[in-house]
Amino acid sequence: MPAFQAGWLVLALAAVAIAQQCETPDVANARCVCAGTTYDFSQMKNPDGSQRFSGQQGDYTYYFQMTDGGLPSSFSGCPFSPERSLGNAGGQGLPGGDVCFPIGLVSQQSWALQPVPEGSPQVIRVTFAGGQDGRIMFLDVTCDPTTYGVFTALGEWQPLIYQMNMQSCAACPSGCSSPPPPPSPPPSP
């Protein structure tokens, strides 16, 4: 690994060190215990009920799924190579949709409660290691009791290090109600 990549990895891992590490995750069911509370990320869903998320950043399309063993081995816009086709939590689809790089494995995840300012919504970071050529994906899931899942791909912020964000009731200590409550109306002028 080149020195500049190793340096950024050390910085990224140091940032996690000030976070509160969670217990070993149940990767088969997308659950983890953090500070005595069980979080169930299998509740993260798109409005259509699917658990596969995607988002654009620049010329790339990013895909994410941490349930049911991860992303399918191949689907429109994200064909993985045969030797790297199973267990991917994230994928980076190249323009044209003919190649997809694995950027983190479902089986190599760790969870941590992130430090946030007083009064801010809780954030849980899930780190997925084991991507192709050492790629790592960070998924920051912010507590939002009004949605099951809103995904934002921020992309590759350093070589081989990817950042994705999600807003979901699954990151709230109380979990998701069924259905989540509607968003609050904007204040009147």
PDB file of C-alpha atoms in Angstrom:
ATOM      1  CA  MET A   1       0.000   0.000   0.000  1.00  0.00           C
ATOM      2  CA  PRO A   2       1.487   3.383  -0.963  1.00  0.00           C
ATOM      3  CA  ALA A   3       2.525   5.607   1.949  1.00  0.00           C
ATOM      4  CA  PHE A   4      -0.103   8.308   1.216  1.00  0.00           C
ATOM      5  CA  GLN A   5      -2.886   5.674   1.303  1.00  0.00           C
ATOM      6  CA  ALA A   6      -1.539   4.188   4.512  1.00  0.00           C
ATOM      7  CA  GLY A   7      -1.421   7.676   6.041  1.00  0.00           C
ATOM      8  CA  TRP A   8      -5.076   8.365   5.220  1.00  0.00           C
ATOM      9  CA  LEU A   9      -6.032   4.931   6.527  1.00  0.00           C
ATOM     10  CA  VAL A  10      -4.276   5.703   9.821  1.00  0.00           C
ATOM     11  CA  LEU A  11      -6.158   9.038  10.038  1.00  0.00           C
ATOM     12  CA  ALA A  12      -9.472   7.354   9.261  1.00  0.00           C
ATOM     13  CA  LEU A  13      -8.831   4.672  11.872  1.00  0.00           C
ATOM     14  CA  ALA A  14      -7.766   7.313  14.414  1.00  0.00           C
ATOM     15  CA  ALA A  15     -11.106   9.084  13.902  1.00  0.00           C
ATOM     16  CA  VAL A  16     -12.860   5.813  14.647  1.00  0.00           C
ATOM     17  CA  ALA A  17     -10.757   5.450  17.810  1.00  0.00           C
ATOM     18  CA  ILE A  18     -12.535   8.419  19.419  1.00  0.00           C
ATOM     19  CA  ALA A  19     -15.895   6.887  18.523  1.00  0.00           C
ATOM     20  CA  GLN A  20     -17.585   4.377  20.799  1.00  0.00           C
ATOM     21  CA  GLN A  21     -17.029   0.943  19.291  1.00  0.00           C
ATOM     22  CA  CYS A  22     -20.019  -1.382  19.173  1.00  0.00           C
ATOM     23  CA  GLU A  23     -20.132  -5.129  19.754  1.00  0.00           C
ATOM     24  CA  THR A  24     -19.383  -7.632  16.993  1.00  0.00           C
ATOM     25  CA  PRO A  25     -22.152  -7.176  14.408  1.00  0.00           C
ATOM     26  CA  ASP A  26     -24.579  -9.897  13.351  1.00  0.00           C
ATOM     27  CA  VAL A  27     -23.655  -9.566   9.666  1.00  0.00           C
ATOM     28  CA  ALA A  28     -26.237 -12.116   8.532  1.00  0.00           C
ATOM     29  CA  ASN A  29     -29.078  -9.975   9.914  1.00  0.00           C
ATOM     30  CA  ALA A  30     -27.606  -6.425   9.714  1.00  0.00           C
ATOM     31  CA  ARG A  31     -27.858  -5.928  13.485  1.00  0.00           C
ATOM     32  CA  CYS A  32     -25.481  -4.742  16.160  1.00  0.00           C
ATOM     33  CA  VAL A  33     -25.503  -3.763  19.826  1.00  0.00           C
ATOM     34  CA  CYS A  34     -24.079  -0.314  20.549  1.00  0.00           C
ATOM     35  CA  ALA A  35     -23.998   1.070  24.108  1.00  0.00           C
ATOM     36  CA  GLY A  36     -26.562  -1.544  25.195  1.00  0.00           C
ATOM     37  CA  THR A  37     -29.070  -0.803  22.402  1.00  0.00           C
ATOM     38  CA  THR A  38     -29.713  -3.180  19.493  1.00  0.00           C
ATOM     39  CA  TYR A  39     -29.819  -1.488  16.090  1.00  0.00           C
ATOM     40  CA  ASP A  40     -31.488  -3.299  13.193  1.00  0.00           C
ATOM     41  CA  PHE A  41     -30.275  -1.971   9.847  1.00  0.00           C
ATOM     42  CA  SER A  42     -32.394  -4.534   7.991  1.00  0.00           C
ATOM     43  CA  GLN A  43     -35.115  -1.883   8.472  1.00  0.00           C
ATOM     44  CA  MET A  44     -33.340   0.491   6.040  1.00  0.00           C
ATOM     45  CA  LYS A  45     -35.435   0.526   2.860  1.00  0.00           C
ATOM     46  CA  ASN A  46     -36.211   2.599  -0.198  1.00  0.00           C
ATOM     47  CA  PRO A  47     -39.774   3.908  -0.617  1.00  0.00           C
ATOM     48  CA  ASP A  48     -40.458   0.896  -2.900  1.00  0.00           C
ATOM     49  CA  GLY A  49     -39.415  -1.472  -0.083  1.00  0.00           C
ATOM     50  CA  SER A  50     -36.148  -2.604  -1.699  1.00  0.00           C
ATOM     51  CA  GLN A  51     -32.938  -2.715   0.309  1.00  0.00           C
ATOM     52  CA  ARG A  52     -30.546  -1.966  -2.555  1.00  0.00           C
ATOM     53  CA  PHE A  53     -29.580   1.703  -2.698  1.00  0.00           C
ATOM     54  CA  SER A  54     -27.795   3.670  -5.400  1.00  0.00           C
ATOM     55  CA  GLY A  55     -26.550   7.190  -5.939  1.00  0.00           C
ATOM     56  CA  GLN A  56     -24.513   9.207  -8.421  1.00  0.00           C
ATOM     57  CA  GLN A  57     -21.324  11.088  -7.667  1.00  0.00           C
ATOM     58  CA  GLY A  58     -19.566  12.553 -10.646  1.00  0.00           C
ATOM     59  CA  ASP A  59     -19.305   9.986 -13.415  1.00  0.00           C
ATOM     60  CA  TYR A  60     -19.735   7.021 -11.068  1.00  0.00           C
ATOM     61  CA  THR A  61     -22.768   5.237  -9.705  1.00  0.00           C
ATOM     62  CA  TYR A  62     -22.447   3.784  -6.213  1.00  0.00           C
ATOM     63  CA  TYR A  63     -24.487   0.836  -4.959  1.00  0.00           C
ATOM     64  CA  PHE A  64     -25.097  -0.364  -1.411  1.00  0.00           C
ATOM     65  CA  GLN A  65     -26.855  -3.314   0.226  1.00  0.00           C
ATOM     66  CA  MET A  66     -25.950  -4.943   3.541  1.00  0.00           C
ATOM     67  CA  THR A  67     -28.854  -7.419   3.775  1.00  0.00           C
ATOM     68  CA  ASP A  68     -29.401 -10.803   2.101  1.00  0.00           C
ATOM     69  CA  GLY A  69     -25.652 -11.338   1.712  1.00  0.00           C
ATOM     70  CA  GLY A  70     -25.067  -7.994  -0.016  1.00  0.00           C
ATOM     71  CA  LEU A  71     -25.407  -6.890  -3.604  1.00  0.00           C
ATOM     72  CA  PRO A  72     -26.334  -9.472  -6.248  1.00  0.00           C
ATOM     73  CA  SER A  73     -23.382 -10.935  -8.156  1.00  0.00           C
ATOM     74  CA  SER A  74     -24.388  -8.979 -11.239  1.00  0.00           C
ATOM     75  CA  PHE A  75     -27.172  -6.554 -12.076  1.00  0.00           C
ATOM     76  CA  SER A  76     -27.781  -3.754 -14.544  1.00  0.00           C
ATOM     77  CA  GLY A  77     -25.067  -1.110 -14.146  1.00  0.00           C
ATOM     78  CA  CYS A  78     -22.917  -3.128 -11.732  1.00  0.00           C
ATOM     79  CA  PRO A  79     -21.457  -6.379 -13.069  1.00  0.00           C
ATOM     80  CA  PHE A  80     -18.790  -7.654 -10.644  1.00  0.00           C
ATOM     81  CA  SER A  81     -15.966  -9.837 -11.910  1.00  0.00           C
ATOM     82  CA  PRO A  82     -16.633 -13.554 -11.239  1.00  0.00           C
ATOM     83  CA  GLU A  83     -13.871 -13.845  -8.609  1.00  0.00           C
ATOM     84  CA  ARG A  84     -15.261 -10.836  -6.634  1.00  0.00           C
ATOM     85  CA  SER A  85     -19.000 -11.332  -7.157  1.00  0.00           C
ATOM     86  CA  LEU A  86     -20.304 -12.450  -3.739  1.00  0.00           C
ATOM     87  CA  GLY A  87     -20.787 -10.668  -0.429  1.00  0.00           C
ATOM     88  CA  ASN A  88     -20.237  -7.095  -1.592  1.00  0.00           C
ATOM     89  CA  ALA A  89     -21.866  -4.397   0.542  1.00  0.00           C
ATOM     90  CA  GLY A  90     -20.830  -1.661  -1.873  1.00  0.00           C
ATOM     91  CA  GLY A  91     -19.982  -1.250  -5.511  1.00  0.00           C
ATOM     92  CA  GLN A  92     -18.556   1.534  -7.670  1.00  0.00           C
ATOM     93  CA  GLY A  93     -20.034   1.354 -11.166  1.00  0.00           C
ATOM     94  CA  LEU A  94     -17.930   2.870 -13.910  1.00  0.00           C
ATOM     95  CA  PRO A  95     -19.458   5.074 -16.620  1.00  0.00           C
ATOM     96  CA  GLY A  96     -21.199   2.906 -19.193  1.00  0.00           C
ATOM     97  CA  GLY A  97     -22.149   0.317 -16.566  1.00  0.00           C
ATOM     98  CA  ASP A  98     -19.885  -2.452 -17.854  1.00  0.00           C
ATOM     99  CA  VAL A  99     -17.610  -2.775 -14.769  1.00  0.00           C
ATOM    100  CA  CYS A 100     -18.275  -2.567 -11.024  1.00  0.00           C
ATOM    101  CA  PHE A 101     -15.575  -2.527  -8.347  1.00  0.00           C
ATOM    102  CA  PRO A 102     -16.339  -4.041  -4.907  1.00  0.00           C
ATOM    103  CA  ILE A 103     -15.673  -1.348  -2.288  1.00  0.00           C
ATOM    104  CA  GLY A 104     -16.457  -3.299   0.900  1.00  0.00           C
ATOM    105  CA  LEU A 105     -17.642  -6.721   2.051  1.00  0.00           C
ATOM    106  CA  VAL A 106     -20.695  -7.485   4.203  1.00  0.00           C
ATOM    107  CA  SER A 107     -18.600 -10.000   6.166  1.00  0.00           C
ATOM    108  CA  GLN A 108     -15.911  -7.419   7.059  1.00  0.00           C
ATOM    109  CA  GLN A 109     -17.943  -4.760   8.842  1.00  0.00           C
ATOM    110  CA  SER A 110     -17.513  -2.952  12.146  1.00  0.00           C
ATOM    111  CA  TRP A 111     -19.889  -0.460  13.799  1.00  0.00           C
ATOM    112  CA  ALA A 112     -19.227   2.586  15.993  1.00  0.00           C
ATOM    113  CA  LEU A 113     -21.295   5.382  17.530  1.00  0.00           C
ATOM    114  CA  GLN A 114     -19.815   8.610  16.218  1.00  0.00           C
ATOM    115  CA  PRO A 115     -19.253  11.621  18.464  1.00  0.00           C
ATOM    116  CA  VAL A 116     -21.759  14.360  17.598  1.00  0.00           C
ATOM    117  CA  PRO A 117     -22.441  17.788  19.111  1.00  0.00           C
ATOM    118  CA  GLU A 118     -24.983  17.938  21.928  1.00  0.00           C
ATOM    119  CA  GLY A 119     -28.525  17.932  20.543  1.00  0.00           C
ATOM    120  CA  SER A 120     -27.488  16.564  17.132  1.00  0.00           C
ATOM    121  CA  PRO A 121     -28.971  13.341  15.764  1.00  0.00           C
ATOM    122  CA  GLN A 122     -27.095  10.152  16.538  1.00  0.00           C
ATOM    123  CA  VAL A 123     -24.732   8.788  13.863  1.00  0.00           C
ATOM    124  CA  ILE A 124     -23.611   5.184  13.542  1.00  0.00           C
ATOM    125  CA  ARG A 125     -20.639   4.511  11.256  1.00  0.00           C
ATOM    126  CA  VAL A 126     -20.404   1.115   9.612  1.00  0.00           C
ATOM    127  CA  THR A 127     -16.998   0.423   8.093  1.00  0.00           C
ATOM    128  CA  PHE A 128     -16.861  -2.186   5.344  1.00  0.00           C
ATOM    129  CA  ALA A 129     -13.335  -3.444   4.602  1.00  0.00           C
ATOM    130  CA  GLY A 130     -12.193  -6.064   2.107  1.00  0.00           C
ATOM    131  CA  GLY A 131     -12.991  -4.238  -1.118  1.00  0.00           C
ATOM    132  CA  GLN A 132     -11.019  -4.820  -4.310  1.00  0.00           C
ATOM    133  CA  ASP A 133      -7.373  -3.717  -4.056  1.00  0.00           C
ATOM    134  CA  GLY A 134      -7.883  -2.708  -0.385  1.00  0.00           C
ATOM    135  CA  ARG A 135     -10.923  -0.465  -0.918  1.00  0.00           C
ATOM    136  CA  ILE A 136     -12.830   0.559   2.243  1.00  0.00           C
ATOM    137  CA  MET A 137     -16.335   2.005   2.467  1.00  0.00           C
ATOM    138  CA  PHE A 138     -17.631   4.137   5.343  1.00  0.00           C
ATOM    139  CA  LEU A 139     -21.400   4.343   5.738  1.00  0.00           C
ATOM    140  CA  ASP A 140     -22.560   7.018   8.197  1.00  0.00           C
ATOM    141  CA  VAL A 141     -26.181   6.392   9.186  1.00  0.00           C
ATOM    142  CA  THR A 142     -27.870   9.366  10.856  1.00  0.00           C
ATOM    143  CA  CYS A 143     -30.950   8.936  13.044  1.00  0.00           C
ATOM    144  CA  ASP A 144     -34.010  10.308  11.231  1.00  0.00           C
ATOM    145  CA  PRO A 145     -37.297   8.996  12.644  1.00  0.00           C
ATOM    146  CA  THR A 146     -39.188  10.182   9.529  1.00  0.00           C
ATOM    147  CA  THR A 147     -37.638   7.776   6.982  1.00  0.00           C
ATOM    148  CA  TYR A 148     -36.572   4.195   6.525  1.00  0.00           C
ATOM    149  CA  GLY A 149     -33.708   5.156   4.233  1.00  0.00           C
ATOM    150  CA  VAL A 150     -32.358   8.080   2.240  1.00  0.00           C
ATOM    151  CA  PHE A 151     -29.006   7.243   0.635  1.00  0.00           C
ATOM    152  CA  THR A 152     -26.366   9.733  -0.512  1.00  0.00           C
ATOM    153  CA  ALA A 153     -23.185   8.639  -2.282  1.00  0.00           C
ATOM    154  CA  LEU A 154     -20.319  11.021  -1.550  1.00  0.00           C
ATOM    155  CA  GLY A 155     -17.868   8.886  -3.495  1.00  0.00           C
ATOM    156  CA  GLU A 156     -14.127   8.368  -3.243  1.00  0.00           C
ATOM    157  CA  TRP A 157     -12.746  11.049  -0.917  1.00  0.00           C
ATOM    158  CA  GLN A 158      -9.244   9.543  -0.868  1.00  0.00           C
ATOM    159  CA  PRO A 159      -7.770   6.837  -3.083  1.00  0.00           C
ATOM    160  CA  LEU A 160      -9.586   3.568  -2.300  1.00  0.00           C
ATOM    161  CA  ILE A 161     -11.625   5.139   0.553  1.00  0.00           C
ATOM    162  CA  TYR A 162     -15.327   5.755  -0.069  1.00  0.00           C
ATOM    163  CA  GLN A 163     -17.948   7.656   1.926  1.00  0.00           C
ATOM    164  CA  MET A 164     -21.692   7.013   1.808  1.00  0.00           C
ATOM    165  CA  ASN A 165     -24.360   8.561   4.004  1.00  0.00           C
ATOM    166  CA  MET A 166     -27.789   7.307   4.983  1.00  0.00           C
ATOM    167  CA  GLN A 167     -30.608   8.845   6.977  1.00  0.00           C
ATOM    168  CA  SER A 168     -32.807   6.246   8.652  1.00  0.00           C
ATOM    169  CA  CYS A 169     -34.987   5.540  11.643  1.00  0.00           C
ATOM    170  CA  ALA A 170     -32.889   2.371  12.039  1.00  0.00           C
ATOM    171  CA  ALA A 171     -30.083   4.507  13.551  1.00  0.00           C
ATOM    172  CA  CYS A 172     -32.404   5.923  16.227  1.00  0.00           C
ATOM    173  CA  PRO A 173     -32.289   4.330  19.699  1.00  0.00           C
ATOM    174  CA  SER A 174     -36.056   3.673  19.450  1.00  0.00           C
ATOM    175  CA  GLY A 175     -35.697   2.078  15.988  1.00  0.00           C
ATOM    176  CA  CYS A 176     -38.383   2.339  13.328  1.00  0.00           C
ATOM    177  CA  SER A 177     -42.096   2.490  13.891  1.00  0.00           C
ATOM    178  CA  SER A 178     -44.334   1.034  11.231  1.00  0.00           C
ATOM    179  CA  PRO A 179     -44.697   3.165   9.166  1.00  0.00           C
ATOM    180  CA  PRO A 180     -42.378   5.980  10.206  1.00  0.00           C
ATOM    181  CA  PRO A 181     -44.168   9.177  11.153  1.00  0.00           C
ATOM    182  CA  PRO A 182     -44.529  11.799   8.429  1.00  0.00           C
ATOM    183  CA  PRO A 183     -41.963  14.610   8.367  1.00  0.00           C
ATOM    184  CA  SER A 184     -42.820  17.739  10.304  1.00  0.00           C
ATOM    185  CA  PRO A 185     -44.285  20.537   8.193  1.00  0.00           C
ATOM    186  CA  PRO A 186     -42.015  23.529   7.615  1.00  0.00           C
ATOM    187  CA  PRO A 187     -42.572  26.473   9.951  1.00  0.00           C
ATOM    188  CA  SER A 188     -45.027  29.098   8.731  1.00  0.00           C
ATOM    189  CA  PRO A 189     -43.481  32.400   7.592  1.00  0.00           C
TER     190      PRO A 189
END
